[in-house]
Amino acid sequence: MKKKDIVLTQSLLTEKEAKEELLDFFKKQYPNGSAPIFKVLSDLQEFASTSTEYLGYVEYVGYAIWLLRLFPSTQEPLVLNELTGKFIFHNGDVTIKKGVKGECFIVVNGNLNIEGNIELTGWGKIWAKKIKAINIKANGHAIISARGALDAENIEAEGLTEIWTQEIINVKNITAYAYAEIWAQETINVRTIWAYDFARIETAETVNTENIKAEGVAEIGAEKKVHAINITADGWARIRTYGIIDAENIEAYDKARIWASETIDAENIEAYDEASIWAFEKINVQNIATYDEAEILEGEQ
């Protein structure tokens, strides 16, 4: 059954505390005081597509996201063979049968299914409920955000990019470089996690993986638990949790820090140079070794 579209009015937008600029846009475009949301999104997409200045089209992207945060999806699923322009604003599901590459802006109040790879660059932005692709890569200042799960084989973030989800990340491999940030509200399920430079990978729940490696000044953190087979930290890197670290092998080098607010459970722990491994409650380990000025500590410090 076709969903009934939402009619926006000046008074409704005012009640929802829309920005003054959006109210002015609405008043100018729809002098009768009302318009269906699909029409407003279509017009915002058109204005964004024809804007020649970055601040102009980013403003329209922001309006589209604001609207779709407030209202339920009403449009029928949109299926495209490929992305033909830089902008898609759609109040429903979107499927693109080929990959997405370059600086583009996809704002979807539904699930986004890319049957190829996502390679987002520049200041591009993807905003959707659930995002699914073969591989997801972000570079430059790009932002990829999902209110549901992120589902891909590989995620790679570089530069000043942000990739985040309010649910889980299900992938084979995650790699983050430079100042990139990857964040999940729920669990990160992944085979390998690599963080380099100043990159950050965070979850409010659990990191569940086979291999974790952090180098440079990178940080990998989980609020509740880090579960892995192998954990390695090098340089000034940090691997931390406010809960438990559970691993077979833990290695720390140089000035790296690995710490848990509760316990660390491992078969083997090795610390080199000035590295530090610390658990506030207890470290349960079969084999332990320290070299040079490295520290393995328990309790309040």
PDB file of N, CA and C in Angstrom, residues 154-224:
ATOM      1  N   ASN A 154      34.991  -4.601   3.995  1.00  0.00           N
ATOM      2  CA  ASN A 154      36.120  -3.816   4.496  1.00  0.00           C
ATOM      3  C   ASN A 154      35.715  -2.353   4.660  1.00  0.00           C
ATOM      4  N   ILE A 155      36.200  -1.739   5.741  1.00  0.00           N
ATOM      5  CA  ILE A 155      36.035  -0.303   5.960  1.00  0.00           C
ATOM      6  C   ILE A 155      37.410   0.326   6.088  1.00  0.00           C
ATOM      7  N   GLU A 156      37.632   1.400   5.346  1.00  0.00           N
ATOM      8  CA  GLU A 156      38.905   2.119   5.412  1.00  0.00           C
ATOM      9  C   GLU A 156      38.620   3.612   5.514  1.00  0.00           C
ATOM     10  N   ALA A 157      39.252   4.250   6.487  1.00  0.00           N
ATOM     11  CA  ALA A 157      39.055   5.691   6.695  1.00  0.00           C
ATOM     12  C   ALA A 157      40.408   6.376   6.760  1.00  0.00           C
ATOM     13  N   GLU A 158      40.516   7.512   6.094  1.00  0.00           N
ATOM     14  CA  GLU A 158      41.792   8.229   6.033  1.00  0.00           C
ATOM     15  C   GLU A 158      41.527   9.720   6.050  1.00  0.00           C
ATOM     16  N   GLY A 159      42.527  10.494   6.417  1.00  0.00           N
ATOM     17  CA  GLY A 159      42.365  11.941   6.444  1.00  0.00           C
ATOM     18  C   GLY A 159      41.625  12.382   7.689  1.00  0.00           C
ATOM     19  N   LEU A 160      40.629  13.262   7.510  1.00  0.00           N
ATOM     20  CA  LEU A 160      39.814  13.766   8.622  1.00  0.00           C
ATOM     21  C   LEU A 160      38.393  13.221   8.542  1.00  0.00           C
ATOM     22  N   THR A 161      38.260  12.025   8.034  1.00  0.00           N
ATOM     23  CA  THR A 161      36.945  11.443   7.826  1.00  0.00           C
ATOM     24  C   THR A 161      36.327  10.926   9.123  1.00  0.00           C
ATOM     25  N   GLU A 162      34.998  10.751   9.075  1.00  0.00           N
ATOM     26  CA  GLU A 162      34.248  10.152  10.176  1.00  0.00           C
ATOM     27  C   GLU A 162      33.318   9.084   9.617  1.00  0.00           C
ATOM     28  N   ILE A 163      33.355   7.919  10.245  1.00  0.00           N
ATOM     29  CA  ILE A 163      32.411   6.848   9.917  1.00  0.00           C
ATOM     30  C   ILE A 163      31.780   6.412  11.227  1.00  0.00           C
ATOM     31  N   TRP A 164      30.453   6.494  11.335  1.00  0.00           N
ATOM     32  CA  TRP A 164      29.833   6.124  12.597  1.00  0.00           C
ATOM     33  C   TRP A 164      28.461   5.506  12.400  1.00  0.00           C
ATOM     34  N   THR A 165      28.060   4.727  13.387  1.00  0.00           N
ATOM     35  CA  THR A 165      26.757   4.097  13.369  1.00  0.00           C
ATOM     36  C   THR A 165      26.185   4.059  14.777  1.00  0.00           C
ATOM     37  N   GLN A 166      24.859   4.143  14.877  1.00  0.00           N
ATOM     38  CA  GLN A 166      24.187   4.041  16.161  1.00  0.00           C
ATOM     39  C   GLN A 166      23.923   2.591  16.548  1.00  0.00           C
ATOM     40  N   GLU A 167      24.286   1.654  15.673  1.00  0.00           N
ATOM     41  CA  GLU A 167      24.126   0.241  16.003  1.00  0.00           C
ATOM     42  C   GLU A 167      25.467  -0.473  15.880  1.00  0.00           C
ATOM     43  N   ILE A 168      25.527  -1.548  15.093  1.00  0.00           N
ATOM     44  CA  ILE A 168      26.737  -2.357  15.028  1.00  0.00           C
ATOM     45  C   ILE A 168      27.475  -2.166  13.713  1.00  0.00           C
ATOM     46  N   ILE A 169      28.755  -2.517  13.723  1.00  0.00           N
ATOM     47  CA  ILE A 169      29.564  -2.597  12.509  1.00  0.00           C
ATOM     48  C   ILE A 169      29.903  -4.061  12.287  1.00  0.00           C
ATOM     49  N   ASN A 170      29.482  -4.604  11.146  1.00  0.00           N
ATOM     50  CA  ASN A 170      29.797  -5.984  10.770  1.00  0.00           C
ATOM     51  C   ASN A 170      30.680  -5.970   9.527  1.00  0.00           C
ATOM     52  N   VAL A 171      31.966  -6.214   9.685  1.00  0.00           N
ATOM     53  CA  VAL A 171      32.893  -6.193   8.558  1.00  0.00           C
ATOM     54  C   VAL A 171      33.998  -7.223   8.781  1.00  0.00           C
ATOM     55  N   LYS A 172      34.797  -7.440   7.738  1.00  0.00           N
ATOM     56  CA  LYS A 172      35.969  -8.306   7.891  1.00  0.00           C
ATOM     57  C   LYS A 172      37.156  -7.521   8.432  1.00  0.00           C
ATOM     58  N   ASN A 173      37.406  -6.352   7.842  1.00  0.00           N
ATOM     59  CA  ASN A 173      38.593  -5.582   8.217  1.00  0.00           C
ATOM     60  C   ASN A 173      38.259  -4.103   8.350  1.00  0.00           C
ATOM     61  N   ILE A 174      38.840  -3.475   9.373  1.00  0.00           N
ATOM     62  CA  ILE A 174      38.743  -2.029   9.560  1.00  0.00           C
ATOM     63  C   ILE A 174      40.155  -1.459   9.609  1.00  0.00           C
ATOM     64  N   THR A 175      40.404  -0.418   8.825  1.00  0.00           N
ATOM     65  CA  THR A 175      41.689   0.271   8.835  1.00  0.00           C
ATOM     66  C   THR A 175      41.440   1.766   8.911  1.00  0.00           C
ATOM     67  N   ALA A 176      42.139   2.437   9.819  1.00  0.00           N
ATOM     68  CA  ALA A 176      41.989   3.888   9.964  1.00  0.00           C
ATOM     69  C   ALA A 176      43.365   4.534  10.003  1.00  0.00           C
ATOM     70  N   TYR A 177      43.528   5.627   9.257  1.00  0.00           N
ATOM     71  CA  TYR A 177      44.791   6.354   9.168  1.00  0.00           C
ATOM     72  C   TYR A 177      44.584   7.817   9.525  1.00  0.00           C
ATOM     73  N   ALA A 178      45.713   8.499   9.679  1.00  0.00           N
ATOM     74  CA  ALA A 178      45.729   9.958   9.872  1.00  0.00           C
ATOM     75  C   ALA A 178      44.850  10.341  11.065  1.00  0.00           C
ATOM     76  N   TYR A 179      43.853  11.222  10.858  1.00  0.00           N
ATOM     77  CA  TYR A 179      42.983  11.676  11.947  1.00  0.00           C
ATOM     78  C   TYR A 179      41.569  11.096  11.828  1.00  0.00           C
ATOM     79  N   ALA A 180      41.435  10.034  11.085  1.00  0.00           N
ATOM     80  CA  ALA A 180      40.117   9.453  10.864  1.00  0.00           C
ATOM     81  C   ALA A 180      39.511   8.908  12.159  1.00  0.00           C
ATOM     82  N   GLU A 181      38.163   8.914  12.217  1.00  0.00           N
ATOM     83  CA  GLU A 181      37.447   8.379  13.374  1.00  0.00           C
ATOM     84  C   GLU A 181      36.374   7.397  12.902  1.00  0.00           C
ATOM     85  N   ILE A 182      36.333   6.250  13.562  1.00  0.00           N
ATOM     86  CA  ILE A 182      35.301   5.240  13.312  1.00  0.00           C
ATOM     87  C   ILE A 182      34.647   4.942  14.652  1.00  0.00           C
ATOM     88  N   TRP A 183      33.311   5.028  14.713  1.00  0.00           N
ATOM     89  CA  TRP A 183      32.623   4.899  15.995  1.00  0.00           C
ATOM     90  C   TRP A 183      31.340   4.103  15.832  1.00  0.00           C
ATOM     91  N   ALA A 184      31.062   3.218  16.808  1.00  0.00           N
ATOM     92  CA  ALA A 184      29.820   2.443  16.825  1.00  0.00           C
ATOM     93  C   ALA A 184      29.184   2.540  18.199  1.00  0.00           C
ATOM     94  N   GLN A 185      27.877   2.740  18.235  1.00  0.00           N
ATOM     95  CA  GLN A 185      27.152   2.757  19.506  1.00  0.00           C
ATOM     96  C   GLN A 185      27.095   1.366  20.119  1.00  0.00           C
ATOM     97  N   GLU A 186      27.042   0.340  19.253  1.00  0.00           N
ATOM     98  CA  GLU A 186      26.989  -1.026  19.747  1.00  0.00           C
ATOM     99  C   GLU A 186      28.282  -1.761  19.395  1.00  0.00           C
ATOM    100  N   THR A 187      28.210  -3.048  19.170  1.00  0.00           N
ATOM    101  CA  THR A 187      29.417  -3.869  19.012  1.00  0.00           C
ATOM    102  C   THR A 187      30.069  -3.676  17.643  1.00  0.00           C
ATOM    103  N   ILE A 188      31.392  -3.754  17.625  1.00  0.00           N
ATOM    104  CA  ILE A 188      32.162  -3.844  16.382  1.00  0.00           C
ATOM    105  C   ILE A 188      32.583  -5.298  16.222  1.00  0.00           C
ATOM    106  N   ASN A 189      32.023  -5.977  15.214  1.00  0.00           N
ATOM    107  CA  ASN A 189      32.390  -7.354  14.891  1.00  0.00           C
ATOM    108  C   ASN A 189      33.276  -7.334  13.653  1.00  0.00           C
ATOM    109  N   VAL A 190      34.514  -7.765  13.799  1.00  0.00           N
ATOM    110  CA  VAL A 190      35.475  -7.601  12.711  1.00  0.00           C
ATOM    111  C   VAL A 190      36.603  -8.616  12.868  1.00  0.00           C
ATOM    112  N   ARG A 191      37.219  -8.992  11.766  1.00  0.00           N
ATOM    113  CA  ARG A 191      38.334  -9.935  11.847  1.00  0.00           C
ATOM    114  C   ARG A 191      39.617  -9.235  12.258  1.00  0.00           C
ATOM    115  N   THR A 192      39.909  -8.091  11.647  1.00  0.00           N
ATOM    116  CA  THR A 192      41.125  -7.350  11.999  1.00  0.00           C
ATOM    117  C   THR A 192      40.816  -5.862  12.125  1.00  0.00           C
ATOM    118  N   ILE A 193      41.453  -5.222  13.092  1.00  0.00           N
ATOM    119  CA  ILE A 193      41.365  -3.767  13.273  1.00  0.00           C
ATOM    120  C   ILE A 193      42.781  -3.213  13.288  1.00  0.00           C
ATOM    121  N   TRP A 194      43.046  -2.260  12.414  1.00  0.00           N
ATOM    122  CA  TRP A 194      44.337  -1.574  12.373  1.00  0.00           C
ATOM    123  C   TRP A 194      44.097  -0.089  12.469  1.00  0.00           C
ATOM    124  N   ALA A 195      44.759   0.563  13.404  1.00  0.00           N
ATOM    125  CA  ALA A 195      44.659   2.012  13.554  1.00  0.00           C
ATOM    126  C   ALA A 195      46.064   2.602  13.560  1.00  0.00           C
ATOM    127  N   TYR A 196      46.283   3.624  12.750  1.00  0.00           N
ATOM    128  CA  TYR A 196      47.604   4.234  12.601  1.00  0.00           C
ATOM    129  C   TYR A 196      47.519   5.743  12.814  1.00  0.00           C
ATOM    130  N   ASP A 197      48.686   6.346  12.964  1.00  0.00           N
ATOM    131  CA  ASP A 197      48.783   7.809  13.076  1.00  0.00           C
ATOM    132  C   ASP A 197      47.983   8.314  14.283  1.00  0.00           C
ATOM    133  N   PHE A 198      47.004   9.213  14.052  1.00  0.00           N
ATOM    134  CA  PHE A 198      46.180   9.763  15.128  1.00  0.00           C
ATOM    135  C   PHE A 198      44.747   9.233  15.062  1.00  0.00           C
ATOM    136  N   ALA A 199      44.542   8.167  14.345  1.00  0.00           N
ATOM    137  CA  ALA A 199      43.196   7.645  14.134  1.00  0.00           C
ATOM    138  C   ALA A 199      42.582   7.112  15.427  1.00  0.00           C
ATOM    139  N   ARG A 200      41.220   7.109  15.465  1.00  0.00           N
ATOM    140  CA  ARG A 200      40.497   6.594  16.627  1.00  0.00           C
ATOM    141  C   ARG A 200      39.398   5.650  16.166  1.00  0.00           C
ATOM    142  N   ILE A 201      39.312   4.502  16.837  1.00  0.00           N
ATOM    143  CA  ILE A 201      38.236   3.546  16.606  1.00  0.00           C
ATOM    144  C   ILE A 201      37.594   3.285  17.961  1.00  0.00           C
ATOM    145  N   GLU A 202      36.281   3.571  18.081  1.00  0.00           N
ATOM    146  CA  GLU A 202      35.622   3.523  19.386  1.00  0.00           C
ATOM    147  C   GLU A 202      34.278   2.800  19.284  1.00  0.00           C
ATOM    148  N   THR A 203      33.886   2.157  20.385  1.00  0.00           N
ATOM    149  CA  THR A 203      32.541   1.614  20.511  1.00  0.00           C
ATOM    150  C   THR A 203      32.056   1.792  21.934  1.00  0.00           C
ATOM    151  N   ALA A 204      30.755   2.004  22.084  1.00  0.00           N
ATOM    152  CA  ALA A 204      30.163   2.110  23.413  1.00  0.00           C
ATOM    153  C   ALA A 204      29.852   0.736  24.001  1.00  0.00           C
ATOM    154  N   GLU A 205      30.112  -0.318  23.239  1.00  0.00           N
ATOM    155  CA  GLU A 205      29.863  -1.669  23.715  1.00  0.00           C
ATOM    156  C   GLU A 205      31.155  -2.490  23.703  1.00  0.00           C
ATOM    157  N   THR A 206      31.274  -3.412  22.740  1.00  0.00           N
ATOM    158  CA  THR A 206      32.357  -4.389  22.710  1.00  0.00           C
ATOM    159  C   THR A 206      33.067  -4.385  21.358  1.00  0.00           C
ATOM    160  N   VAL A 207      34.381  -4.535  21.388  1.00  0.00           N
ATOM    161  CA  VAL A 207      35.150  -4.852  20.187  1.00  0.00           C
ATOM    162  C   VAL A 207      35.368  -6.357  20.186  1.00  0.00           C
ATOM    163  N   ASN A 208      34.871  -7.006  19.137  1.00  0.00           N
ATOM    164  CA  ASN A 208      34.981  -8.452  19.020  1.00  0.00           C
ATOM    165  C   ASN A 208      35.749  -8.761  17.744  1.00  0.00           C
ATOM    166  N   THR A 209      37.001  -9.227  17.871  1.00  0.00           N
ATOM    167  CA  THR A 209      37.869  -9.352  16.710  1.00  0.00           C
ATOM    168  C   THR A 209      38.920 -10.433  16.917  1.00  0.00           C
ATOM    169  N   GLU A 210      39.635 -10.742  15.854  1.00  0.00           N
ATOM    170  CA  GLU A 210      40.757 -11.674  15.962  1.00  0.00           C
ATOM    171  C   GLU A 210      42.049 -10.921  16.257  1.00  0.00           C
ATOM    172  N   ASN A 211      42.279  -9.842  15.506  1.00  0.00           N
ATOM    173  CA  ASN A 211      43.543  -9.123  15.629  1.00  0.00           C
ATOM    174  C   ASN A 211      43.322  -7.625  15.748  1.00  0.00           C
ATOM    175  N   ILE A 212      43.978  -7.013  16.737  1.00  0.00           N
ATOM    176  CA  ILE A 212      43.964  -5.569  16.920  1.00  0.00           C
ATOM    177  C   ILE A 212      45.401  -5.064  16.884  1.00  0.00           C
ATOM    178  N   LYS A 213      45.611  -4.001  16.102  1.00  0.00           N
ATOM    179  CA  LYS A 213      46.932  -3.378  16.077  1.00  0.00           C
ATOM    180  C   LYS A 213      46.775  -1.870  16.032  1.00  0.00           C
ATOM    181  N   ALA A 214      47.433  -1.181  16.950  1.00  0.00           N
ATOM    182  CA  ALA A 214      47.410   0.282  16.987  1.00  0.00           C
ATOM    183  C   ALA A 214      48.842   0.793  16.978  1.00  0.00           C
ATOM    184  N   GLU A 215      49.124   1.771  16.125  1.00  0.00           N
ATOM    185  CA  GLU A 215      50.462   2.344  16.015  1.00  0.00           C
ATOM    186  C   GLU A 215      50.377   3.858  16.017  1.00  0.00           C
ATOM    187  N   GLY A 216      51.528   4.494  16.211  1.00  0.00           N
ATOM    188  CA  GLY A 216      51.577   5.951  16.218  1.00  0.00           C
ATOM    189  C   GLY A 216      50.947   6.486  17.488  1.00  0.00           C
ATOM    190  N   VAL A 217      49.972   7.390  17.346  1.00  0.00           N
ATOM    191  CA  VAL A 217      49.233   7.925  18.484  1.00  0.00           C
ATOM    192  C   VAL A 217      47.768   7.483  18.368  1.00  0.00           C
ATOM    193  N   ALA A 218      47.544   6.412  17.653  1.00  0.00           N
ATOM    194  CA  ALA A 218      46.186   5.919  17.436  1.00  0.00           C
ATOM    195  C   ALA A 218      45.584   5.394  18.733  1.00  0.00           C
ATOM    196  N   GLU A 219      44.225   5.339  18.748  1.00  0.00           N
ATOM    197  CA  GLU A 219      43.520   4.862  19.930  1.00  0.00           C
ATOM    198  C   GLU A 219      42.371   3.953  19.518  1.00  0.00           C
ATOM    199  N   ILE A 220      42.280   2.810  20.187  1.00  0.00           N
ATOM    200  CA  ILE A 220      41.176   1.879  19.996  1.00  0.00           C
ATOM    201  C   ILE A 220      40.541   1.669  21.355  1.00  0.00           C
ATOM    202  N   GLY A 221      39.240   1.933  21.467  1.00  0.00           N
ATOM    203  CA  GLY A 221      38.597   1.869  22.766  1.00  0.00           C
ATOM    204  C   GLY A 221      37.232   1.215  22.726  1.00  0.00           C
ATOM    205  N   ALA A 222      36.874   0.551  23.828  1.00  0.00           N
ATOM    206  CA  ALA A 222      35.551  -0.052  23.998  1.00  0.00           C
ATOM    207  C   ALA A 222      35.083   0.217  25.419  1.00  0.00           C
ATOM    208  N   GLU A 223      33.835   0.638  25.584  1.00  0.00           N
ATOM    209  CA  GLU A 223      33.325   0.922  26.919  1.00  0.00           C
ATOM    210  C   GLU A 223      33.251  -0.340  27.775  1.00  0.00           C
ATOM    211  N   LYS A 224      32.850  -1.471  27.183  1.00  0.00           N
ATOM    212  CA  LYS A 224      32.579  -2.658  27.996  1.00  0.00           C
ATOM    213  C   LYS A 224      33.643  -3.748  27.889  1.00  0.00           C
TER     214      LYS A 224
END
